[in-house]
PDB file of C-alpha atoms in Angstrom:
ATOM      1  CA  UNK A   1     110.997-104.004  99.328  1.00 64.00           C
ATOM      2  CA  UNK A   2     107.723-106.233  99.275  1.00 92.00           C
ATOM      3  CA  UNK A   3     107.886-106.386  95.019  1.00 95.00           C
ATOM      4  CA  UNK A   4     103.814-106.882  94.090  1.00 96.00           C
ATOM      5  CA  UNK A   5     103.837-103.121  97.140  1.00 96.00           C
ATOM      6  CA  UNK A   6     106.147-101.569  94.310  1.00 97.00           C
ATOM      7  CA  UNK A   7     103.634-102.549  91.284  1.00 98.00           C
ATOM      8  CA  UNK A   8     100.739-102.151  93.997  1.00 97.00           C
ATOM      9  CA  UNK A   9     102.252 -97.776  94.221  1.00 98.00           C
ATOM     10  CA  UNK A  10     103.508 -97.925  90.856  1.00 98.00           C
ATOM     11  CA  UNK A  11      99.653 -99.004  89.621  1.00 97.00           C
ATOM     12  CA  UNK A  12      98.462 -96.288  92.043  1.00 98.00           C
ATOM     13  CA  UNK A  13     100.129 -93.576  90.457  1.00 98.00           C
ATOM     14  CA  UNK A  14      98.695 -94.036  86.955  1.00 97.00           C
ATOM     15  CA  UNK A  15      95.970 -93.266  89.039  1.00 95.00           C
ATOM     16  CA  UNK A  16      96.361 -90.255  90.794  1.00 96.00           C
ATOM     17  CA  UNK A  17      95.772 -86.484  89.476  1.00 94.00           C
ATOM     18  CA  UNK A  18      98.177 -84.628  91.594  1.00 97.00           C
ATOM     19  CA  UNK A  19     100.913 -83.906  90.912  1.00 97.00           C
ATOM     20  CA  UNK A  20     102.884 -84.099  94.634  1.00 98.00           C
ATOM     21  CA  UNK A  21     100.856 -87.550  95.343  1.00 98.00           C
ATOM     22  CA  UNK A  22     102.246 -88.802  92.745  1.00 98.00           C
ATOM     23  CA  UNK A  23     105.656 -88.319  93.266  1.00 98.00           C
ATOM     24  CA  UNK A  24     106.011 -89.406  96.627  1.00 98.00           C
ATOM     25  CA  UNK A  25     103.892 -93.057  95.197  1.00 98.00           C
ATOM     26  CA  UNK A  26     107.355 -93.268  92.524  1.00 98.00           C
ATOM     27  CA  UNK A  27     109.267 -92.282  94.983  1.00 98.00           C
ATOM     28  CA  UNK A  28     108.216 -95.923  97.374  1.00 98.00           C
ATOM     29  CA  UNK A  29     108.444 -97.062  93.582  1.00 98.00           C
ATOM     30  CA  UNK A  30     110.370 -96.216  91.468  1.00 98.00           C
ATOM     31  CA  UNK A  31     114.498 -95.580  90.748  1.00 98.00           C
ATOM     32  CA  UNK A  32     115.545 -92.170  90.725  1.00 97.00           C
ATOM     33  CA  UNK A  33     117.223 -92.972  87.780  1.00 98.00           C
ATOM     34  CA  UNK A  34     114.649 -95.122  86.499  1.00 98.00           C
ATOM     35  CA  UNK A  35     113.954 -95.773  82.674  1.00 98.00           C
ATOM     36  CA  UNK A  36     110.000 -96.105  81.521  1.00 98.00           C
ATOM     37  CA  UNK A  37     109.869 -96.794  77.591  1.00 98.00           C
ATOM     38  CA  UNK A  38     106.440 -97.494  76.034  1.00 98.00           C
ATOM     39  CA  UNK A  39     105.204 -97.347  72.261  1.00 97.00           C
ATOM     40  CA  UNK A  40     104.835 -94.053  72.207  1.00 96.00           C
ATOM     41  CA  UNK A  41     107.355 -92.826  75.328  1.00 97.00           C
ATOM     42  CA  UNK A  42     110.907 -93.405  76.183  1.00 98.00           C
ATOM     43  CA  UNK A  43     111.251 -91.006  79.987  1.00 98.00           C
ATOM     44  CA  UNK A  44     114.192 -91.033  81.802  1.00 98.00           C
ATOM     45  CA  UNK A  45     114.455 -90.464  85.537  1.00 98.00           C
ATOM     46  CA  UNK A  46     111.606 -90.848  88.486  1.00 98.00           C
ATOM     47  CA  UNK A  47     110.268 -86.632  88.209  1.00 98.00           C
ATOM     48  CA  UNK A  48     109.963 -86.765  84.750  1.00 98.00           C
ATOM     49  CA  UNK A  49     107.902 -90.136  84.976  1.00 98.00           C
ATOM     50  CA  UNK A  50     105.796 -88.214  87.101  1.00 98.00           C
ATOM     51  CA  UNK A  51     105.259 -85.459  84.530  1.00 98.00           C
ATOM     52  CA  UNK A  52     104.744 -87.448  81.703  1.00 98.00           C
ATOM     53  CA  UNK A  53     101.982 -89.471  83.820  1.00 98.00           C
ATOM     54  CA  UNK A  54     100.223 -86.458  84.107  1.00 97.00           C
ATOM     55  CA  UNK A  55      99.911 -85.423  80.568  1.00 97.00           C
ATOM     56  CA  UNK A  56      99.421 -88.933  79.946  1.00 96.00           C
ATOM     57  CA  UNK A  57      96.134 -88.474  82.622  1.00 95.00           C
ATOM     58  CA  UNK A  58      94.882 -84.902  81.434  1.00 95.00           C
ATOM     59  CA  UNK A  59      95.358 -85.088  77.779  1.00 95.00           C
ATOM     60  CA  UNK A  60      93.316 -88.778  78.007  1.00 94.00           C
ATOM     61  CA  UNK A  61      91.107 -87.624  80.704  1.00 94.00           C
ATOM     62  CA  UNK A  62      91.202 -91.579  81.909  1.00 94.00           C
ATOM     63  CA  UNK A  63      92.980 -93.832  84.130  1.00 93.00           C
ATOM     64  CA  UNK A  64      94.963 -96.595  84.248  1.00 95.00           C
ATOM     65  CA  UNK A  65      93.834 -99.387  86.766  1.00 96.00           C
ATOM     66  CA  UNK A  66      95.817-103.354  87.334  1.00 97.00           C
ATOM     67  CA  UNK A  67      93.821-106.000  86.093  1.00 97.00           C
ATOM     68  CA  UNK A  68      96.194-108.863  86.518  1.00 97.00           C
ATOM     69  CA  UNK A  69      97.899-110.019  90.022  1.00 96.00           C
ATOM     70  CA  UNK A  70     101.959-109.210  89.104  1.00 96.00           C
ATOM     71  CA  UNK A  71     104.224-112.458  89.039  1.00 96.00           C
ATOM     72  CA  UNK A  72     107.842-112.922  89.104  1.00 96.00           C
ATOM     73  CA  UNK A  73     111.269-114.564  88.719  1.00 96.00           C
ATOM     74  CA  UNK A  74     114.460-113.307  90.043  1.00 95.00           C
ATOM     75  CA  UNK A  75     114.250-109.121  89.902  1.00 95.00           C
ATOM     76  CA  UNK A  76     111.925-109.309  86.792  1.00 97.00           C
ATOM     77  CA  UNK A  77     107.663-109.056  87.838  1.00 98.00           C
ATOM     78  CA  UNK A  78     104.612-108.458  84.842  1.00 98.00           C
ATOM     79  CA  UNK A  79     101.412-107.133  84.378  1.00 98.00           C
ATOM     80  CA  UNK A  80      98.670-106.440  82.666  1.00 98.00           C
ATOM     81  CA  UNK A  81      96.678-103.040  83.168  1.00 98.00           C
ATOM     82  CA  UNK A  82      93.854-100.965  81.014  1.00 98.00           C
ATOM     83  CA  UNK A  83      93.436 -97.112  80.726  1.00 97.00           C
ATOM     84  CA  UNK A  84      89.190 -96.625  81.155  1.00 96.00           C
ATOM     85  CA  UNK A  85      87.754 -93.230  80.173  1.00 94.00           C
ATOM     86  CA  UNK A  86      85.949 -91.210  82.704  1.00 93.00           C
ATOM     87  CA  UNK A  87      82.588 -93.968  82.050  1.00 94.00           C
ATOM     88  CA  UNK A  88      84.237 -96.966  82.392  1.00 93.00           C
ATOM     89  CA  UNK A  89      85.476 -97.849  78.545  1.00 96.00           C
ATOM     90  CA  UNK A  90      88.490 -99.518  77.774  1.00 97.00           C
ATOM     91  CA  UNK A  91      90.332 -96.749  75.389  1.00 96.00           C
ATOM     92  CA  UNK A  92      93.831 -99.546  75.552  1.00 96.00           C
ATOM     93  CA  UNK A  93      94.785-101.931  77.452  1.00 98.00           C
ATOM     94  CA  UNK A  94      99.001-103.275  78.043  1.00 97.00           C
ATOM     95  CA  UNK A  95     101.132-104.946  79.651  1.00 98.00           C
ATOM     96  CA  UNK A  96     103.686-103.701  81.706  1.00 98.00           C
ATOM     97  CA  UNK A  97     107.838-106.254  81.986  1.00 98.00           C
ATOM     98  CA  UNK A  98     109.591-104.243  84.490  1.00 98.00           C
ATOM     99  CA  UNK A  99     113.147-105.071  86.016  1.00 98.00           C
ATOM    100  CA  UNK A 100     113.362-104.609  89.988  1.00 98.00           C
ATOM    101  CA  UNK A 101     117.238-102.984  92.020  1.00 97.00           C
ATOM    102  CA  UNK A 102     118.469-104.339  94.607  1.00 96.00           C
ATOM    103  CA  UNK A 103     116.220-102.223  96.427  1.00 96.00           C
ATOM    104  CA  UNK A 104     112.820-103.837  95.094  1.00 96.00           C
ATOM    105  CA  UNK A 105     112.306-100.738  93.894  1.00 98.00           C
ATOM    106  CA  UNK A 106     111.649-100.498  89.279  1.00 98.00           C
ATOM    107  CA  UNK A 107     114.812 -99.660  87.328  1.00 98.00           C
ATOM    108  CA  UNK A 108     113.244-100.764  84.315  1.00 98.00           C
ATOM    109  CA  UNK A 109     109.749-100.478  82.155  1.00 98.00           C
ATOM    110  CA  UNK A 110     108.953-101.682  79.651  1.00 98.00           C
ATOM    111  CA  UNK A 111     104.836-101.552  78.386  1.00 98.00           C
ATOM    112  CA  UNK A 112     103.520-102.716  75.371  1.00 98.00           C
ATOM    113  CA  UNK A 113      99.872-101.158  74.666  1.00 97.00           C
ATOM    114  CA  UNK A 114      97.576-104.612  73.347  1.00 96.00           C
ATOM    115  CA  UNK A 115      97.863-108.303  72.340  1.00 94.00           C
ATOM    116  CA  UNK A 116     100.991-109.463  70.733  1.00 93.00           C
ATOM    117  CA  UNK A 117      99.257-110.640  67.087  1.00 93.00           C
ATOM    118  CA  UNK A 118      98.753-114.144  66.597  1.00 95.00           C
ATOM    119  CA  UNK A 119     101.001-116.630  64.640  1.00 96.00           C
ATOM    120  CA  UNK A 120     100.157-117.160  60.986  1.00 89.00           C
TER     121      UNK A 120
END
């Protein structure tokens, strides 16, 4: 599978309010037993991630948009994103680091909110 399409499908899942359509997107890009971690969550498995995304979208009222082209080397991909509320105001920004399995699906995703603090 094309790693760029994997990331595009993952990004689209974060914009999909319909659970069935969201799961269809995740089936294309996220391993059945994949792991998702961010500062507020640790989610194991594709169906649990589908539920988690739905909860985040519902509770925040926002949507996640990719804000960079993904870049990669070996089996690792990095991209940036932000969450916007319905009027387009940015609520939070972040960076995701993804490890792909041999089928090109996300096997592990580590998300970070914001940018790292500069050195003093």
